[in-house]
Short mmCIF file of N, CA and C in Angstrom, two decimals:
data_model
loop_
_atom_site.label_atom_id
_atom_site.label_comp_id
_atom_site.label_asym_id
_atom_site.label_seq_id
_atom_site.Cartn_x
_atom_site.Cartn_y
_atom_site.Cartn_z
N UNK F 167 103.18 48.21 204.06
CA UNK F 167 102.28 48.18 202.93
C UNK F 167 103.12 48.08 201.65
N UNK F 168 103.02 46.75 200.43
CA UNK F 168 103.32 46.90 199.49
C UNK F 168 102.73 47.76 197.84
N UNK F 169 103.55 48.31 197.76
CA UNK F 169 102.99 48.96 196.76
C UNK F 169 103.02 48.49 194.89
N UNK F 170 101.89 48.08 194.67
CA UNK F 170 101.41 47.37 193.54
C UNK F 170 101.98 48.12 192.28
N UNK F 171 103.12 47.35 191.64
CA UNK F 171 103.64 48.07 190.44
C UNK F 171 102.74 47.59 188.97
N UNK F 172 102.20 48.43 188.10
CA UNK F 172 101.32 47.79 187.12
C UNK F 172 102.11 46.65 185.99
N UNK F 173 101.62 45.69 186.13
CA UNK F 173 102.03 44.85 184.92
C UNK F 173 101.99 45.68 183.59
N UNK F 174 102.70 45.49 182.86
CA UNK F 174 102.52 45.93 181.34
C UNK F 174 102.83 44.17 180.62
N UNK F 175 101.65 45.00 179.66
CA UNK F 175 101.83 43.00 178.71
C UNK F 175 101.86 43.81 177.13
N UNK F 176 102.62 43.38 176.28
CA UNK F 176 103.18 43.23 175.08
C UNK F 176 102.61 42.61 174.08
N UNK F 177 101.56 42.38 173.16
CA UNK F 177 100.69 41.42 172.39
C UNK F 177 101.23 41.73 170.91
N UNK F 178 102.52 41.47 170.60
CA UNK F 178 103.06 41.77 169.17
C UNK F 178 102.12 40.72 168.16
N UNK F 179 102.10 41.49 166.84
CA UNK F 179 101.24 40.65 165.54
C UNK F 179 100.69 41.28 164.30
N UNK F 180 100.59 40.28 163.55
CA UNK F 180 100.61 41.04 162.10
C UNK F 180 98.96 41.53 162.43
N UNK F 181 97.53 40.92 162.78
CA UNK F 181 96.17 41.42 162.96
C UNK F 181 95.84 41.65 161.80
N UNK F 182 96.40 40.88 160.46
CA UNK F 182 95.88 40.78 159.09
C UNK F 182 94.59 40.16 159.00
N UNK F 183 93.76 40.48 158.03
CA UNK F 183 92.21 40.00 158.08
C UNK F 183 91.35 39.68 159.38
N UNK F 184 91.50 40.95 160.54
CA UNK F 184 91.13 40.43 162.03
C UNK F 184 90.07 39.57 162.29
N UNK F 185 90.34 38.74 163.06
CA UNK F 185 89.06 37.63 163.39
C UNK F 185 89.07 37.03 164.99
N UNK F 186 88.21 36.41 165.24
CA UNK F 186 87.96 35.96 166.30
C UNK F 186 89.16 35.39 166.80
N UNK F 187 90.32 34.71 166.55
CA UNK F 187 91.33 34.44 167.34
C UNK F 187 91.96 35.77 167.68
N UNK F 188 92.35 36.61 166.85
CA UNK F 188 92.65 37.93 167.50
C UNK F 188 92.26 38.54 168.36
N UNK F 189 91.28 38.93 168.56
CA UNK F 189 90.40 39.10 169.39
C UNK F 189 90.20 38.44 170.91
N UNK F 190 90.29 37.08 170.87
CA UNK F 190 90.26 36.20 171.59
C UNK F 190 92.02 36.55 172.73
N UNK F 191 92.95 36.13 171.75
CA UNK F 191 94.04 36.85 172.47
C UNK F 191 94.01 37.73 173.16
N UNK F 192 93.97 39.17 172.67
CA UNK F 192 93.89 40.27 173.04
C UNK F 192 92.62 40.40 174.10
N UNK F 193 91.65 39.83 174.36
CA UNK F 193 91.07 39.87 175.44
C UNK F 193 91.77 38.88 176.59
N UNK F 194 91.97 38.28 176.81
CA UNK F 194 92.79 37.07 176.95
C UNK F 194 93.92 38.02 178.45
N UNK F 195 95.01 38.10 176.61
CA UNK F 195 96.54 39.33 177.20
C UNK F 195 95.86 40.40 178.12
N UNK F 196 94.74 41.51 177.88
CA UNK F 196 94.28 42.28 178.95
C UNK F 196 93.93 41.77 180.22
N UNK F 197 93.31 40.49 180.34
CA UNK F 197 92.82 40.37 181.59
C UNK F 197 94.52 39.79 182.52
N UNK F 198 95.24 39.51 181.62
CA UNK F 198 96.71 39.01 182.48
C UNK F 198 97.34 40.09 182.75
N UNK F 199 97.51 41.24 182.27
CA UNK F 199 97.69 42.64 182.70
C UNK F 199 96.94 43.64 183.24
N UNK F 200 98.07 44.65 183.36
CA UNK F 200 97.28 46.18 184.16
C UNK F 200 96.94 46.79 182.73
N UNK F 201 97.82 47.00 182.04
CA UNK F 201 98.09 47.98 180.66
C UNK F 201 98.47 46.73 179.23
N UNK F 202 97.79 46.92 178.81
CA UNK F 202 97.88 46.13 177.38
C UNK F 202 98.27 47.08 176.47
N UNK F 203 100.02 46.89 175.61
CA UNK F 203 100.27 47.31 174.37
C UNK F 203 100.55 46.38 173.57
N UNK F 204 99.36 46.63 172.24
CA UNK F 204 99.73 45.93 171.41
C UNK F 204 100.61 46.32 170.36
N UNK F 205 101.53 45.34 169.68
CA UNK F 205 102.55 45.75 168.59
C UNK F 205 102.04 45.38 167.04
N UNK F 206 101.86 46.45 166.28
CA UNK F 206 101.00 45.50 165.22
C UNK F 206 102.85 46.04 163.94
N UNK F 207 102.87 44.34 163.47
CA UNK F 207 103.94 44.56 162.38
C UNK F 207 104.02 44.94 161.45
N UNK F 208 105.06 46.07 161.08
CA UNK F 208 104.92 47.20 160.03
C UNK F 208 105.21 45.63 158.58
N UNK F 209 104.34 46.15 157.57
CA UNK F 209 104.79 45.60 156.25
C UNK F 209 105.73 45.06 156.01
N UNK F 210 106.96 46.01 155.85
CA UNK F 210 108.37 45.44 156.02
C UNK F 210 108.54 44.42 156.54
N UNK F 211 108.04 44.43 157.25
CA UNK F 211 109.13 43.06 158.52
C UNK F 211 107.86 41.76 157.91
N UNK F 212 106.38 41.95 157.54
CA UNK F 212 105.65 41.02 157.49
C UNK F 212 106.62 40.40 156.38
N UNK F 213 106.54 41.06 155.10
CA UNK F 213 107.15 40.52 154.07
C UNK F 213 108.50 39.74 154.04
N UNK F 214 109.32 40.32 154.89
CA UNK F 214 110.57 39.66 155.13
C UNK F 214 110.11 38.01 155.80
N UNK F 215 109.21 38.29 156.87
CA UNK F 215 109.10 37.10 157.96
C UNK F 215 108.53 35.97 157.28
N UNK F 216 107.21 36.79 156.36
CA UNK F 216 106.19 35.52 155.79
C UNK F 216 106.70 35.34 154.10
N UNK F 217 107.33 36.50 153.68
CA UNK F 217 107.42 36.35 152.11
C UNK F 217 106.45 36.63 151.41
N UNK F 218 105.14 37.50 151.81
CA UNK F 218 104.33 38.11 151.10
C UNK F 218 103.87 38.89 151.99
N UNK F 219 103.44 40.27 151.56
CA UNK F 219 102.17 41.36 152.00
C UNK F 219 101.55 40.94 152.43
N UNK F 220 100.86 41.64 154.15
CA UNK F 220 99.44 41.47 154.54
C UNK F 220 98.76 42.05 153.68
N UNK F 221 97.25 41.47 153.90
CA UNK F 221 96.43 41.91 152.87
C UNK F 221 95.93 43.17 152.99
N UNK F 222 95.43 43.55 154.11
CA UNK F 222 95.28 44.80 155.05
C UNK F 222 96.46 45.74 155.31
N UNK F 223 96.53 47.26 154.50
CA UNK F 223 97.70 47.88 154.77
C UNK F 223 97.74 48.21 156.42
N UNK F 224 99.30 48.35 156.42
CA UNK F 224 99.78 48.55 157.91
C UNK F 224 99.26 49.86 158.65
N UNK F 225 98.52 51.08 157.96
CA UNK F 225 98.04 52.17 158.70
C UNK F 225 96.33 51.65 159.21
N UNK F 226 95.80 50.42 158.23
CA UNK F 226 94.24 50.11 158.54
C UNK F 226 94.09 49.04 159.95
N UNK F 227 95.52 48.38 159.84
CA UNK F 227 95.68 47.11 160.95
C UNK F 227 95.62 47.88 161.86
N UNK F 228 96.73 48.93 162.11
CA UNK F 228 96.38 49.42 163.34
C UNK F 228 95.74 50.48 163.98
N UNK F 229 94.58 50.84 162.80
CA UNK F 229 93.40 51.72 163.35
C UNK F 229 92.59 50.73 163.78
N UNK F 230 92.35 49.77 163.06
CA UNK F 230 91.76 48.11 163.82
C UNK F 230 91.92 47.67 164.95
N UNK F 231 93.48 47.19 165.41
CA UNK F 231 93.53 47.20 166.57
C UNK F 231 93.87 48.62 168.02
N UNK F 232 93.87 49.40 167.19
CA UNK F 232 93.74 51.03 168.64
C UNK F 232 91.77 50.77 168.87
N UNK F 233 90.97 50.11 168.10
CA UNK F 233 89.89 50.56 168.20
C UNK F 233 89.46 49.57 169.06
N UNK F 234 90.12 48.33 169.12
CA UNK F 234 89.46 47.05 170.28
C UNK F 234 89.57 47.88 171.59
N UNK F 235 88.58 47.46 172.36
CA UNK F 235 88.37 48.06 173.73
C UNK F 235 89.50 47.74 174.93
N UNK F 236 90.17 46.08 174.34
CA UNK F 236 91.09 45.38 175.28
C UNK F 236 92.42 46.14 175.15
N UNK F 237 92.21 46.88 174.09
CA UNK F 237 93.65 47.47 173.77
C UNK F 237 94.11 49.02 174.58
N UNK F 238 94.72 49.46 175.08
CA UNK F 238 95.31 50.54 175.99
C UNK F 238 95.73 51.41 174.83
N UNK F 239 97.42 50.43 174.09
CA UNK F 239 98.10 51.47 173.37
C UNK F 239 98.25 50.73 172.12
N UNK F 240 98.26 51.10 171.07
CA UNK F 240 99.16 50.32 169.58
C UNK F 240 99.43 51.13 168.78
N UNK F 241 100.74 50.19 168.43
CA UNK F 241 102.06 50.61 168.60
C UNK F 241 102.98 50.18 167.36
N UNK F 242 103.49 50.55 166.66
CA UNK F 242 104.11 49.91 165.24
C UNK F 242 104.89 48.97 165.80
N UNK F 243 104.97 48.01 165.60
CA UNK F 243 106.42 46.74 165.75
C UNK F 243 107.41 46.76 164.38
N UNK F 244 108.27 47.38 164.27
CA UNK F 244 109.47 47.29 163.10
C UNK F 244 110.57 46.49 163.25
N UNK F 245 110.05 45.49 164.33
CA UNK F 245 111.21 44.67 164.83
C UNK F 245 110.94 43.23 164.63
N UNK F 246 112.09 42.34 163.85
CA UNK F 246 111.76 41.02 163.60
C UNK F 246 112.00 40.30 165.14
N UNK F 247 113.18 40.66 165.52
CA UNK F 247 113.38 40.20 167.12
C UNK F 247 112.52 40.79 167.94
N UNK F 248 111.42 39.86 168.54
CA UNK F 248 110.92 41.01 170.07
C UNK F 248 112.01 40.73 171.13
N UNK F 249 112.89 40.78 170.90
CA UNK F 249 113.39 41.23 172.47
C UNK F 249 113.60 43.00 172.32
N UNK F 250 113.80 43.08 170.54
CA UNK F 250 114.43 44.59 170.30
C UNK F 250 112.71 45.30 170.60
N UNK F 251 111.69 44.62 171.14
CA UNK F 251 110.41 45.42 171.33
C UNK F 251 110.79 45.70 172.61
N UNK F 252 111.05 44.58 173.50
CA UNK F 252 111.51 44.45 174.96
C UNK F 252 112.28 46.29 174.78
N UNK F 253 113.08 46.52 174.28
CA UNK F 253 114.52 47.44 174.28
C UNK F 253 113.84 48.46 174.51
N UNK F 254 112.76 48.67 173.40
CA UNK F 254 112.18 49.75 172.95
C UNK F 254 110.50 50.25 174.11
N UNK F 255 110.42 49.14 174.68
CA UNK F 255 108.57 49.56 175.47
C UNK F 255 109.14 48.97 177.06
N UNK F 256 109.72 48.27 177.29
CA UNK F 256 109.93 47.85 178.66
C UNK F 256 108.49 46.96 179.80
N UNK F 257 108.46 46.02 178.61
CA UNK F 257 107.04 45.18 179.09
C UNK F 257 107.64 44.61 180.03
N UNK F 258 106.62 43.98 180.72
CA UNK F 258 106.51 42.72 182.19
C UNK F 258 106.47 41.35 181.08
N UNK F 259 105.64 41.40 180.22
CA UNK F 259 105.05 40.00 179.55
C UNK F 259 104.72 39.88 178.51
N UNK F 260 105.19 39.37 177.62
CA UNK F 260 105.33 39.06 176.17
C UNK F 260 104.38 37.96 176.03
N UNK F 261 102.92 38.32 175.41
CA UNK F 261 101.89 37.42 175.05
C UNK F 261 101.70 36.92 173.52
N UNK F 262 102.29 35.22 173.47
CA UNK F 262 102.33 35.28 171.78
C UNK F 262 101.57 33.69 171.75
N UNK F 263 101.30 33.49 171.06
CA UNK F 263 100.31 31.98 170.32
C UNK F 263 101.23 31.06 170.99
N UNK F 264 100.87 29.92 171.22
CA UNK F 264 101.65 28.87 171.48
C UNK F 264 102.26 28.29 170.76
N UNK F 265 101.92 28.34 169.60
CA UNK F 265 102.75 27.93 168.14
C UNK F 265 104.18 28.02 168.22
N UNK F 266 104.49 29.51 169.20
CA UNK F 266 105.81 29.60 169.14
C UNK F 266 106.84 28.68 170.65
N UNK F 267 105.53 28.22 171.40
CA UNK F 267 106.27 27.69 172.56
C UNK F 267 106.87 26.20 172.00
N UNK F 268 108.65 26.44 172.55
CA UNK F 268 109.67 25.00 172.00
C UNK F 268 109.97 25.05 170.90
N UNK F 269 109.54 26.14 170.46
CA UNK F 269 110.79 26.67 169.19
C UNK F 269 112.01 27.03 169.48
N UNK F 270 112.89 27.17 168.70
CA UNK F 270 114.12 27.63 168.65
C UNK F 270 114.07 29.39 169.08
N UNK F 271 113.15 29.88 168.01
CA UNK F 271 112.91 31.55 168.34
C UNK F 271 112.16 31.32 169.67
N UNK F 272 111.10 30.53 170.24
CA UNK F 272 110.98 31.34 171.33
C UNK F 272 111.67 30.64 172.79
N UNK F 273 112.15 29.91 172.68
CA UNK F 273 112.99 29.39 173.80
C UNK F 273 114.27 30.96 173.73
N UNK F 274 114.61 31.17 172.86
CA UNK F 274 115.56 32.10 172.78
C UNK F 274 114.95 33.48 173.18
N UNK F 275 114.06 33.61 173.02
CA UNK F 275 113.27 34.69 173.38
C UNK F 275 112.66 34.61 174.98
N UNK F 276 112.18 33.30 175.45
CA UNK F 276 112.23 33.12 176.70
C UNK F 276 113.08 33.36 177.56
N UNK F 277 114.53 33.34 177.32
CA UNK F 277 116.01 33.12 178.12
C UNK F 277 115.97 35.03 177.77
N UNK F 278 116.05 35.79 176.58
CA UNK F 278 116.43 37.01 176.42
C UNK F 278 115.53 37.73 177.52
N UNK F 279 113.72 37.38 177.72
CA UNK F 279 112.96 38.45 178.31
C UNK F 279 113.47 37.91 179.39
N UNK F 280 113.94 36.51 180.07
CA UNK F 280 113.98 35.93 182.08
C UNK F 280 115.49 37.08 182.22
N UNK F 281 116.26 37.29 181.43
CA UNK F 281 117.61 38.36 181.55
C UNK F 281 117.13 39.17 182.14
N UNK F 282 115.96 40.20 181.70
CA UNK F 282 115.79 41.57 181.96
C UNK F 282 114.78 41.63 182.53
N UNK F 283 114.27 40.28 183.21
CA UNK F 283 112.98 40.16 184.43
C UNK F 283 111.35 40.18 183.91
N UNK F 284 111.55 39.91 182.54
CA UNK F 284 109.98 40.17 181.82
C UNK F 284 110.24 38.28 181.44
N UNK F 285 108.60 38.18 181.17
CA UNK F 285 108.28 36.71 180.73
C UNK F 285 107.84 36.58 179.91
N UNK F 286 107.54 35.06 178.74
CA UNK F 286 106.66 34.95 177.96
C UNK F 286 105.23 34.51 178.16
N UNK F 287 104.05 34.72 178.11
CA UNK F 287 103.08 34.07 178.23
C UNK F 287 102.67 33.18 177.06
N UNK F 288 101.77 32.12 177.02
CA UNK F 288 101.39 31.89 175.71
C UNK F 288 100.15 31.33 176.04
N UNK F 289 99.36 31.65 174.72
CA UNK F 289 97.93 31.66 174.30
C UNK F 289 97.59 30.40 173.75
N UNK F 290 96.80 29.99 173.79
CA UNK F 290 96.28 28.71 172.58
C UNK F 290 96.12 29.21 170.95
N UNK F 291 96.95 29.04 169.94
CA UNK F 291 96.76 29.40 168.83
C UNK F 291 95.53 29.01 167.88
N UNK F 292 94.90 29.50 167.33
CA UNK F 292 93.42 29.29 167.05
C UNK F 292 93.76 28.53 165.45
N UNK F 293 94.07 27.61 164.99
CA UNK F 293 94.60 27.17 164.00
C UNK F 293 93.32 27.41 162.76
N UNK F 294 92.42 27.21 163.17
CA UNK F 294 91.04 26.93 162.05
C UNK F 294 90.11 28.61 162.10
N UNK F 295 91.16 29.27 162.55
CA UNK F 295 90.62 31.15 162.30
C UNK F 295 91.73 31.60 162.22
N UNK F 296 92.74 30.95 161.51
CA UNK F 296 94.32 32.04 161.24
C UNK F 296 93.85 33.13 160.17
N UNK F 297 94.45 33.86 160.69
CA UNK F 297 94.44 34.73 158.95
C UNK F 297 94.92 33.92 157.83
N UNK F 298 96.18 33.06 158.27
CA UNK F 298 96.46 32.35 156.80
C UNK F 298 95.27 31.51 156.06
N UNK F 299 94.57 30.49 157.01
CA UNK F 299 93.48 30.04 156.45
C UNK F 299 92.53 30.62 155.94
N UNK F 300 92.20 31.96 156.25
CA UNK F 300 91.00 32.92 156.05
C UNK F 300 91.98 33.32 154.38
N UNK F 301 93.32 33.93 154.04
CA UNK F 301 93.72 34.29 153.10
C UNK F 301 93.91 33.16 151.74
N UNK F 302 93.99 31.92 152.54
CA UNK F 302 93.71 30.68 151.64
C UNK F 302 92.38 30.46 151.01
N UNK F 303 91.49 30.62 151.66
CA UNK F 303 90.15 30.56 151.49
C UNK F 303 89.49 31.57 150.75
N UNK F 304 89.80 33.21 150.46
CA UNK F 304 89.44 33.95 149.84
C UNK F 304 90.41 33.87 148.69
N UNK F 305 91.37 33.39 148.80
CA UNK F 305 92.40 33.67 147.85
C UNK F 305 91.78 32.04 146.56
N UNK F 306 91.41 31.08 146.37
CA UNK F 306 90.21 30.07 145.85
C UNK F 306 89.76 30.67 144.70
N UNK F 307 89.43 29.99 143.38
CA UNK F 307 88.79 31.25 142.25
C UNK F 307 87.69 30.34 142.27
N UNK F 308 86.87 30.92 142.44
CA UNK F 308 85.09 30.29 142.54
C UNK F 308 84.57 29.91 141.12
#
């Protein structure tokens, strides 16, 4: 008899202005796992990555996402590299937008998680419900 070890899946992200692609993921990442933790990115690192503040402070994002039903655990991400998430939670599967599949960062990130026996998955990125478009769109002076 083999004995069934639980997947853990990894759903790192900023979850600024949450919307239906978020959502969509994160239901998505649960059904490919046993245990879904999501990583929501502390301020710091947004600002460094994107060059401006989410709009949503980092303690409201992730009372937002602990409250989705798909979600198990969430979890601060203070890390620009996820492999240093890899270091820190010890996932099976790293679930991120496809945006990043054949990039430079995630081919490199592919080769870092196949090292330590975890994978990347990737999602269809919802281009026309990003938060950026949603922050473009409110951000407009009427």
């Amino acid at each position: 008899m083999s004995e069934h070890r639980p997947v853990v899946g990894y759903a790192p992200g900023v979850y600024d202005l949450f919307h239906v692609g978020h959502l969509n993921i994160l239901a998505r990442a649960a059904a490919a796992c046993d245990r879904l933790i999501v990583g929501v990115v502390t301020d710091d690192v947004v600002l460094k990555v994107k060059g401006q503040p989410p709009v949503v402070p980092f303690e409201e994002r992730l009372e937002i996402v602990r409250a989705i039903r798909h979600v198990d655990e969430a979890v601060p991400d203070p890390y620009r590299d996820k492999f240093d998430c890899w270091e820190a939670l010890r996932f099976d599967v790293l679930f991120k937008g496809d945006d990043w599949r054949g990039t430079e960062r995630g081919r490199k990130l592919e080769a870092d998680l196949a090292g330590v026996g975890a994978r990347v998955e990737y999602f269809p990125y919802t281009i026309q419900t990003s938060s950026t478009a949603l922050r473009k769109l409110i951000s407009v002076p009427s």
